[in-house]
mmCIF file of C-alpha atoms in Angstrom:
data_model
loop_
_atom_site.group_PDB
_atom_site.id
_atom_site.type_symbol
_atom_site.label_atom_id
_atom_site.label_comp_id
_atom_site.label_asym_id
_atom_site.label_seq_id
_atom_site.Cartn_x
_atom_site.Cartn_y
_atom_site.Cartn_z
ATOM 1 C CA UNK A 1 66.475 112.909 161.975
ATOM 2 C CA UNK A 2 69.346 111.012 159.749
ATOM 3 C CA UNK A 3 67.556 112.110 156.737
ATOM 4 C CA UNK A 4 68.049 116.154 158.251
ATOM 5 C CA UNK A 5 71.061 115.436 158.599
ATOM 6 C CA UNK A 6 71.896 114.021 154.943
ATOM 7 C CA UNK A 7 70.389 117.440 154.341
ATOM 8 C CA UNK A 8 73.103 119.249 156.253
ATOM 9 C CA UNK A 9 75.828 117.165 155.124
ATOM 10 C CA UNK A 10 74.972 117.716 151.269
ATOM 11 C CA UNK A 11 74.579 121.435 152.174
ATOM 12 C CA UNK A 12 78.146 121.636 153.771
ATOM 13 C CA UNK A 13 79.449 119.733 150.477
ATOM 14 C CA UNK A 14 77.531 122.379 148.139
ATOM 15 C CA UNK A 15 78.740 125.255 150.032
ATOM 16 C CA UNK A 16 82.204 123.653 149.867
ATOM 17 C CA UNK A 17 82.251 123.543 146.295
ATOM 18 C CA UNK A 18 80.465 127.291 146.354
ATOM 19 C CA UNK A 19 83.798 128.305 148.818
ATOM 20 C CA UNK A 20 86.387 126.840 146.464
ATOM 21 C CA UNK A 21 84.982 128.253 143.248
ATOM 22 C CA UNK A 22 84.028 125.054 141.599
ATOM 23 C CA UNK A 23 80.400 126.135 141.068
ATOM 24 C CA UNK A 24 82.322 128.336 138.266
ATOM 25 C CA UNK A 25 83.009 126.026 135.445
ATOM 26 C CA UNK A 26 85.530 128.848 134.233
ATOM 27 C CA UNK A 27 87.650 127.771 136.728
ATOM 28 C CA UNK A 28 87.927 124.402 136.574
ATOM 29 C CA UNK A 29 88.445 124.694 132.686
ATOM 30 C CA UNK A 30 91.001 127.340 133.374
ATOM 31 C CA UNK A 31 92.634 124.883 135.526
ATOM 32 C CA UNK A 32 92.891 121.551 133.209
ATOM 33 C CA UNK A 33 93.911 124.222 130.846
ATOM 34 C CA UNK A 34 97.486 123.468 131.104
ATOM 35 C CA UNK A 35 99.056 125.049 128.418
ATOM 36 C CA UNK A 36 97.842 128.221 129.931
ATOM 37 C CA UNK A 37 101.012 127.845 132.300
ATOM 38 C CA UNK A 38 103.621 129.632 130.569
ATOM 39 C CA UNK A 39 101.065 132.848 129.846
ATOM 40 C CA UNK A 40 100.376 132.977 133.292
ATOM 41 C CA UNK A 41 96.645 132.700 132.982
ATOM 42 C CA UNK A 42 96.586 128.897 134.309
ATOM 43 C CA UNK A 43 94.359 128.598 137.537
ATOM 44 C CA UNK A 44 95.804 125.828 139.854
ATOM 45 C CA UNK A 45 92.607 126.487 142.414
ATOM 46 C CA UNK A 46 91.267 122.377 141.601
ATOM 47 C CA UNK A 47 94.420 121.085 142.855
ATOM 48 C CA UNK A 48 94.291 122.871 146.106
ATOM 49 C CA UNK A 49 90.593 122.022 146.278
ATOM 50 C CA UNK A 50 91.307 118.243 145.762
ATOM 51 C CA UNK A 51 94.414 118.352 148.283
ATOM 52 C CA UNK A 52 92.196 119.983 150.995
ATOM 53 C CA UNK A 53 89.481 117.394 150.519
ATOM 54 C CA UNK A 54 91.856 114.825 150.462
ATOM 55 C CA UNK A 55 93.577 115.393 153.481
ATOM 56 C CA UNK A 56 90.463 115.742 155.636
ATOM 57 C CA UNK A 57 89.181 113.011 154.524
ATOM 58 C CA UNK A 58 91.906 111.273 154.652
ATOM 59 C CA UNK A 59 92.233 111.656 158.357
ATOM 60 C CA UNK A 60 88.764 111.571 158.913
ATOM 61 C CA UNK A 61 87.984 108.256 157.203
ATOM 62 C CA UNK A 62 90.607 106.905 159.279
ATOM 63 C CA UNK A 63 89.114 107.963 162.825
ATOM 64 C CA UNK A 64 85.378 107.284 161.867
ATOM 65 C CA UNK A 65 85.838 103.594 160.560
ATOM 66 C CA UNK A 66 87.534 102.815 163.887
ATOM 67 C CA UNK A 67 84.405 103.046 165.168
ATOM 68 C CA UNK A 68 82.224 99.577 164.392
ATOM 69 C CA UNK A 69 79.172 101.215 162.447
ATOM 70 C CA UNK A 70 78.021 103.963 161.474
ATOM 71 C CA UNK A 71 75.740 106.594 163.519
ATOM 72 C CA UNK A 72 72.191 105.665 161.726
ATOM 73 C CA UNK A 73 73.267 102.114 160.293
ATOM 74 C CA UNK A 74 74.659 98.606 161.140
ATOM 75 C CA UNK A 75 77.979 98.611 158.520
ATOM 76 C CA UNK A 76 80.110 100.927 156.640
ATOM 77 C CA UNK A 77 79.822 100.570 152.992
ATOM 78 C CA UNK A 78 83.069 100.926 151.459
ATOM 79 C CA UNK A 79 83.647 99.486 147.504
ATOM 80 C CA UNK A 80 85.203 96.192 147.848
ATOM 81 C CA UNK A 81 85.893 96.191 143.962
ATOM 82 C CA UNK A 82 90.304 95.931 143.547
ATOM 83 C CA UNK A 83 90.220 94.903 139.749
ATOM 84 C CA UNK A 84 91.650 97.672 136.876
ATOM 85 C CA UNK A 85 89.438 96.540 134.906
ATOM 86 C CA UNK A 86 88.561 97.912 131.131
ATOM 87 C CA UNK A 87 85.402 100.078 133.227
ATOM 88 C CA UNK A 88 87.580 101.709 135.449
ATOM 89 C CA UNK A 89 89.342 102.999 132.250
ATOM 90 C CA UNK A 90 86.504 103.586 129.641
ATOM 91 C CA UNK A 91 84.099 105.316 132.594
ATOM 92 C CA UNK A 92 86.756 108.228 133.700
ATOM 93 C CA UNK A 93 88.033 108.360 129.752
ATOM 94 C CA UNK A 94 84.332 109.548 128.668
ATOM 95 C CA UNK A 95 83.625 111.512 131.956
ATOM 96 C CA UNK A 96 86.514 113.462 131.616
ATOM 97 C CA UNK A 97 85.869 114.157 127.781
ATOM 98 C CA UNK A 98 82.642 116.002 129.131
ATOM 99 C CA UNK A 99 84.304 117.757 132.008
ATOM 100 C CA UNK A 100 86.547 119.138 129.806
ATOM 101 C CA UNK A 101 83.958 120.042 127.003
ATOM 102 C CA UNK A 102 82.007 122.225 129.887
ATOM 103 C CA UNK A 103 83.556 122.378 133.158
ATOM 104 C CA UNK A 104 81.028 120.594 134.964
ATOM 105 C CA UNK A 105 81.491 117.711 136.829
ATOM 106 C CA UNK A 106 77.850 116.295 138.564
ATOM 107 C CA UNK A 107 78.702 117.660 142.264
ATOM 108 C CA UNK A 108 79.090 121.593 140.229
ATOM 109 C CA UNK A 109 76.398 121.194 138.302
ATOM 110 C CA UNK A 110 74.065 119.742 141.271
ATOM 111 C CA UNK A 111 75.059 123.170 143.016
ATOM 112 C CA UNK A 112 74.616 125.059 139.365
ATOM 113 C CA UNK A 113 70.981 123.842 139.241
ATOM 114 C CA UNK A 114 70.306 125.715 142.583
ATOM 115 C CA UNK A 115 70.537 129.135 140.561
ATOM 116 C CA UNK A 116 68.253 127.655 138.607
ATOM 117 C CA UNK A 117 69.826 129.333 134.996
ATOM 118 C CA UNK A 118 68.188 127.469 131.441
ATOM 119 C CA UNK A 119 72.454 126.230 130.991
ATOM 120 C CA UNK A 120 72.862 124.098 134.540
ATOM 121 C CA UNK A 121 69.156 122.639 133.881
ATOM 122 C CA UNK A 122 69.980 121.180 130.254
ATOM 123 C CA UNK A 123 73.330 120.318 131.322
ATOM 124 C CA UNK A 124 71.646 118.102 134.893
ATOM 125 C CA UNK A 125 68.515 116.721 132.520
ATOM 126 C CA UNK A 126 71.533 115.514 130.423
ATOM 127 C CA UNK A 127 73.768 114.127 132.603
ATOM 128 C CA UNK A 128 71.026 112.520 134.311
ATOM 129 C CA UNK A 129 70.266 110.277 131.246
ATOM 130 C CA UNK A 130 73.564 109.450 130.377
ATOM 131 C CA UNK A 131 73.649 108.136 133.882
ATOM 132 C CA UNK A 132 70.693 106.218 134.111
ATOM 133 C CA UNK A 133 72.020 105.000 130.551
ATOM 134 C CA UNK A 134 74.996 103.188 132.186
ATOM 135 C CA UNK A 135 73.355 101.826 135.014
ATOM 136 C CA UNK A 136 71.394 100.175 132.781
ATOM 137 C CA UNK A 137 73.724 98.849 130.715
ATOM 138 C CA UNK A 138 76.166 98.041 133.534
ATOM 139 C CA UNK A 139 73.192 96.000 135.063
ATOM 140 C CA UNK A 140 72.396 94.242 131.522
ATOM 141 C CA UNK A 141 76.078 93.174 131.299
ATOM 142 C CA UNK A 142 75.913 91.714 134.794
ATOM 143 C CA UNK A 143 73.214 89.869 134.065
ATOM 144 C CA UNK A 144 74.270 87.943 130.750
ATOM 145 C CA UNK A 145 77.432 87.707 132.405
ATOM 146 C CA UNK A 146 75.746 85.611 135.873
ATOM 147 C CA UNK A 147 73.774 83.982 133.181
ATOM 148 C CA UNK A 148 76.494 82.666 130.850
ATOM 149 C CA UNK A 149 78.400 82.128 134.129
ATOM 150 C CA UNK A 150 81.733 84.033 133.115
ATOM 151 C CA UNK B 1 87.962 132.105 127.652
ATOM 152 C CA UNK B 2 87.201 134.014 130.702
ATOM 153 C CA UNK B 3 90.198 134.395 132.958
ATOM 154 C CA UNK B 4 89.626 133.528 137.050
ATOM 155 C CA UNK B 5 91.911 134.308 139.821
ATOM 156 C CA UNK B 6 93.799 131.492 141.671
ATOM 157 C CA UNK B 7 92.410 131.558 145.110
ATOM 158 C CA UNK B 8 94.732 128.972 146.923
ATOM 159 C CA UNK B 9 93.334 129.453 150.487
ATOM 160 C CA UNK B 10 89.209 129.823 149.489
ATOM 161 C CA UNK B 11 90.317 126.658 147.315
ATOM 162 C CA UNK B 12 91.652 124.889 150.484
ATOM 163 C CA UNK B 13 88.786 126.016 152.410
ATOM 164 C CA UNK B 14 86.363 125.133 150.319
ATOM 165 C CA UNK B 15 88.300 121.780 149.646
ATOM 166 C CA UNK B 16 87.904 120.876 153.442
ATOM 167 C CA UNK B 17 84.494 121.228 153.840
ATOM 168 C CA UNK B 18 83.999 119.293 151.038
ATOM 169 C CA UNK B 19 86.152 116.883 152.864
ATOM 170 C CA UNK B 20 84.492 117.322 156.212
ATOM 171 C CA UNK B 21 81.179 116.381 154.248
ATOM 172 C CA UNK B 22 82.562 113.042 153.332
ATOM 173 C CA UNK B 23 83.940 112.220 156.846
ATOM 174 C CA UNK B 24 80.520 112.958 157.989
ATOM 175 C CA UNK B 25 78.424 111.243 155.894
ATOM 176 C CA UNK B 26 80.497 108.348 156.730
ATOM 177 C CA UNK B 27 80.188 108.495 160.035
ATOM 178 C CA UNK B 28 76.164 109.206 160.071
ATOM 179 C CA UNK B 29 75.603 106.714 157.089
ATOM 180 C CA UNK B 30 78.580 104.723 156.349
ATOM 181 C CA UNK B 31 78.358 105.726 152.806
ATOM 182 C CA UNK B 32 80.693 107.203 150.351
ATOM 183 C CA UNK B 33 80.013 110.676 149.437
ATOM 184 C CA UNK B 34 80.170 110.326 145.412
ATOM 185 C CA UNK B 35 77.611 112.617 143.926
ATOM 186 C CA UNK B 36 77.316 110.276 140.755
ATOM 187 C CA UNK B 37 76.719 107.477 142.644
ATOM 188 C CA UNK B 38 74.167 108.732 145.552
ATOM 189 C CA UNK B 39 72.450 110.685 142.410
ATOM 190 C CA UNK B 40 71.875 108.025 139.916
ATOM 191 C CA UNK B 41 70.371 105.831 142.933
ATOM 192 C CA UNK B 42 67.830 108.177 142.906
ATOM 193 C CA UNK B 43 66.012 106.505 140.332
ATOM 194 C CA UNK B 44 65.286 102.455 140.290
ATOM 195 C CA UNK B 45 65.455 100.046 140.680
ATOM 196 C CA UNK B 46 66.286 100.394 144.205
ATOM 197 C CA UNK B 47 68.258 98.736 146.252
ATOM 198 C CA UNK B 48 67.680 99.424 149.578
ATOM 199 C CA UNK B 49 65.451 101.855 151.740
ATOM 200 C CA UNK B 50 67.638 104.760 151.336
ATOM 201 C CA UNK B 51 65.992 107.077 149.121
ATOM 202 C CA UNK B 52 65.002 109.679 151.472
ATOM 203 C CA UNK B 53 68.302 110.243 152.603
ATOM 204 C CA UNK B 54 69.422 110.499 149.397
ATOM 205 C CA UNK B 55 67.627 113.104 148.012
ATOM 206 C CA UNK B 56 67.818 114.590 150.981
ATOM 207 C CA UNK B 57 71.820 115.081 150.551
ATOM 208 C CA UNK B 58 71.065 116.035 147.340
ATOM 209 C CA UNK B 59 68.860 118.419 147.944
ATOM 210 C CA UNK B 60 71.089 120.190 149.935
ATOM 211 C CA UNK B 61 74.165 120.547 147.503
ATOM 212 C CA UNK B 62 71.316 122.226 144.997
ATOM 213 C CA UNK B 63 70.549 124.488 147.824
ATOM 214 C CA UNK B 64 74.021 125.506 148.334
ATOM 215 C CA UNK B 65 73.830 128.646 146.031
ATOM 216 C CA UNK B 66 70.691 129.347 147.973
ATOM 217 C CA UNK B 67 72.222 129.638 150.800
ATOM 218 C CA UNK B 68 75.343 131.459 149.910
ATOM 219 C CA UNK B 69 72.522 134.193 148.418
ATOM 220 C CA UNK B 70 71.005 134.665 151.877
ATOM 221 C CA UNK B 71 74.560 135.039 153.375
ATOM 222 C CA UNK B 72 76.387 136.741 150.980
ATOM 223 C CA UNK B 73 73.811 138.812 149.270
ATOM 224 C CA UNK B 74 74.460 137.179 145.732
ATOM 225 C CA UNK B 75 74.822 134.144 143.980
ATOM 226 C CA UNK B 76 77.985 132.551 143.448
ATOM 227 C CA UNK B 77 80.021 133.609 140.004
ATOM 228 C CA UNK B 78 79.520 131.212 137.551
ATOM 229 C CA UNK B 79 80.229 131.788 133.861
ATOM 230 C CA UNK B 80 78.811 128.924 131.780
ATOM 231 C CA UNK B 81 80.682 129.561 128.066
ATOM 232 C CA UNK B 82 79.232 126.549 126.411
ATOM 233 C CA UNK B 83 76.257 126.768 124.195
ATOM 234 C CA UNK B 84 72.943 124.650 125.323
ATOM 235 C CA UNK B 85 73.906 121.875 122.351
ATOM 236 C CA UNK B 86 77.652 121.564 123.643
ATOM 237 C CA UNK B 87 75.665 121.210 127.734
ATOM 238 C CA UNK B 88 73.860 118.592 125.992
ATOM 239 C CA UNK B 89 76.509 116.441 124.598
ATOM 240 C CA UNK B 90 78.453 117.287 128.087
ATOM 241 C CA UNK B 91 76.144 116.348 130.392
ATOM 242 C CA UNK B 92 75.371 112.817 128.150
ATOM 243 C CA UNK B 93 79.340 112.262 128.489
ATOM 244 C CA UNK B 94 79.474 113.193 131.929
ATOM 245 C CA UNK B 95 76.484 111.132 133.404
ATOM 246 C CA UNK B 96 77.358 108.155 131.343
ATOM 247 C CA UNK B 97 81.384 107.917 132.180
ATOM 248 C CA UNK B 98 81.418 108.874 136.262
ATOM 249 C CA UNK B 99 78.458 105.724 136.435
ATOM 250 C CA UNK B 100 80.076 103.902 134.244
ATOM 251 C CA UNK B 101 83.474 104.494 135.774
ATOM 252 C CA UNK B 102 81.629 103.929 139.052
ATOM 253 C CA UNK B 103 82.363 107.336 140.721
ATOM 254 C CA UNK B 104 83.263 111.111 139.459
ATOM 255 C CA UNK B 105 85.753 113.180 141.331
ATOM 256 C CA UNK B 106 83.824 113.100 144.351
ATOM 257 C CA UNK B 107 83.778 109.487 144.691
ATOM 258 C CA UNK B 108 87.559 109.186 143.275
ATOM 259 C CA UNK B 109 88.828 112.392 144.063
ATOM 260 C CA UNK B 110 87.816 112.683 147.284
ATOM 261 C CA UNK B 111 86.787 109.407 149.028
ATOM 262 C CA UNK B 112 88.730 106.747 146.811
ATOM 263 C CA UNK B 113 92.234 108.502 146.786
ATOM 264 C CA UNK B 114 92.178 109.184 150.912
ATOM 265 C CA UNK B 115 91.377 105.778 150.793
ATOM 266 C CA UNK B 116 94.367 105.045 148.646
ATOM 267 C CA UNK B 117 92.138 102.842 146.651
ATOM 268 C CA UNK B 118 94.589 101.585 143.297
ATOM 269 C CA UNK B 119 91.409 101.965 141.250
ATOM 270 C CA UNK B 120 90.538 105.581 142.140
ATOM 271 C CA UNK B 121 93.892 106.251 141.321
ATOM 272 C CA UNK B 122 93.909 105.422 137.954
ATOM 273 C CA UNK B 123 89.876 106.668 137.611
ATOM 274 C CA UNK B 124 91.725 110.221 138.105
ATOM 275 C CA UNK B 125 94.546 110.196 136.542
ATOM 276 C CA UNK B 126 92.043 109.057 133.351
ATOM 277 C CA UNK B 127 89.837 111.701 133.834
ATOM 278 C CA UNK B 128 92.413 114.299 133.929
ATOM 279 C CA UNK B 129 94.126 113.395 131.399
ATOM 280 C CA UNK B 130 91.017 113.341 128.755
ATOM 281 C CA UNK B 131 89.877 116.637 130.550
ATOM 282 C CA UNK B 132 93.330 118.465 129.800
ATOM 283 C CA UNK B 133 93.077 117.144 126.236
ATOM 284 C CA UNK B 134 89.644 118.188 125.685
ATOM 285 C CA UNK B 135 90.615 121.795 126.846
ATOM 286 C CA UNK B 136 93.456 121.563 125.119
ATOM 287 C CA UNK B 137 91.655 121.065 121.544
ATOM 288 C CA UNK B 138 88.997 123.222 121.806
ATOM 289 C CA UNK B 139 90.947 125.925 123.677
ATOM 290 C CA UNK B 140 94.141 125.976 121.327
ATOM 291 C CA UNK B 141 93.492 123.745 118.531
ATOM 292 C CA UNK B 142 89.790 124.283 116.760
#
């Protein structure tokens, strides 16, 4: 039953993203295209995406964690990490360098792999390595780190 | 560059069930929705007994355009102007930075700023910032 339900929810998210027009990596390029602004051809659809997520959730978050637990679980897993630390820098600097390179992001190109085209499949294979890439690392550097004790 | 139309209230829309996604999966799992993060757990090591639901969620974003093609009669509009080389090199950048950065702009877009999480905040303004200059070169300057 919960797992039907994950199902759902990552349905409502891909249709979401399908809604707003951020399956289209045109879009969001045309949107961190900035200079675009004074010709008029600048596409401000993200931010209104982001601010209508935001809100809902927002609220939402704030209703469902009164609750003690979750519906199919014993806790609420929310990051506990409060450091600006050099990752929280270096991560975003190098995602964003490939968002902007192609327009996708890994929730668009999750929903760009549906329509199955040769493009969204390199682009998923891809991303897919470079993430496994720095969980691997991350976990190496955790490791020498609990070993060295720093 | 192909030019799209600004579509504030399909963007809002669109933006809110994306949002009502998170709320739910919070209050079915207790878990963040960040695509990076539920996606790369996918593979091991693993750290709990999760997986199904997992791929489950994940499942159903791919089958989003599926879905919209049974309802709508067509896929959704999506013009891909990079070359397969450029995906590659993307994609690398991409999956490496949102795990490394511990969430994409699902996980600090959505979830971490309605959270008002300090960290998130400075994950997106990073991102957006290297995003708008990486459009910027290639658009205006190569």
């Amino acid at each position: 039953m919960a797992v039907l339900i994950q199902f759902a929810i990552g349905l409502i998210f891909g249709v979401g993203l399908v809604v707003a027009g951020m399956s289209d990596p045109a879009k969001v390029l045309n949107f961190l295209d900035f200079a675009a602004i004074p010709a008029r051809t600048w596409d401000a659809s993200l931010a209104f995406v982001l601010g209508g997520a935001v809100a809902v959730t927002a609220i939402g978050f704030r209703l469902v964690l009164r609750r003690g637990q979750p519906v199919f679980g014993t806790a609420f897993h929310l990051p506990n990490a409060r450091a600006i630390d050099a990752r929280i820098i270096t991560g975003p600097a190098i995602f964003g360098i490939g968002w902007g390179l192609a327009g996708f992001c890994p929730g668009p190109a999750l929903t760009a792999l549906g329509a199955g085209t040769l493009p969204a499949i390199t682009f998923v294979a891809s991303m897919l390595v470079g993430m496994i890439a720095a969980r691997w690392l991350a976990e190496r550097q955790t490791t020498a780190a609990s070993l060295t004790g720093a | 560059m192909v030019e799209t139309e600004f579509a504030p209230l399909a963007a809002l829309a669109g933006g809110a069930l994306i949002g009502v996604a998170s709320v739910l999966l919070m209050a079915v799992k207790g878990r963040i929705a960040g695509i990076s993060g539920i996606t790369v757990r996918l593979f091991p090591p693993y750290s709990d007994g999760d997986l199904a639901g997992r791929a489950a969620f994940v499942l159903g974003v791919i089958a989003a355009p599926l879905i919209w093609l049974l309802v709508t009669g067509a896929l959704p509009v999506q013009t891909i102007e990079a070359g397969l080389g450029l995906l590659l090199i993307a994609g690398l950048l991409v999956g490496f930075g949102s795990v490394w950065g511990n969430g994409c702009t699902s996980g600090h877009g959505v979830c971490g700023m309605s959270r008002l999480s300090a960290r998130s905040f400075v994950a997106v303004a990073t991102f957006m910032t290297t995003a708008a200059i990486t459009v910027y070169v290639t658009r205006h300057l190569v």
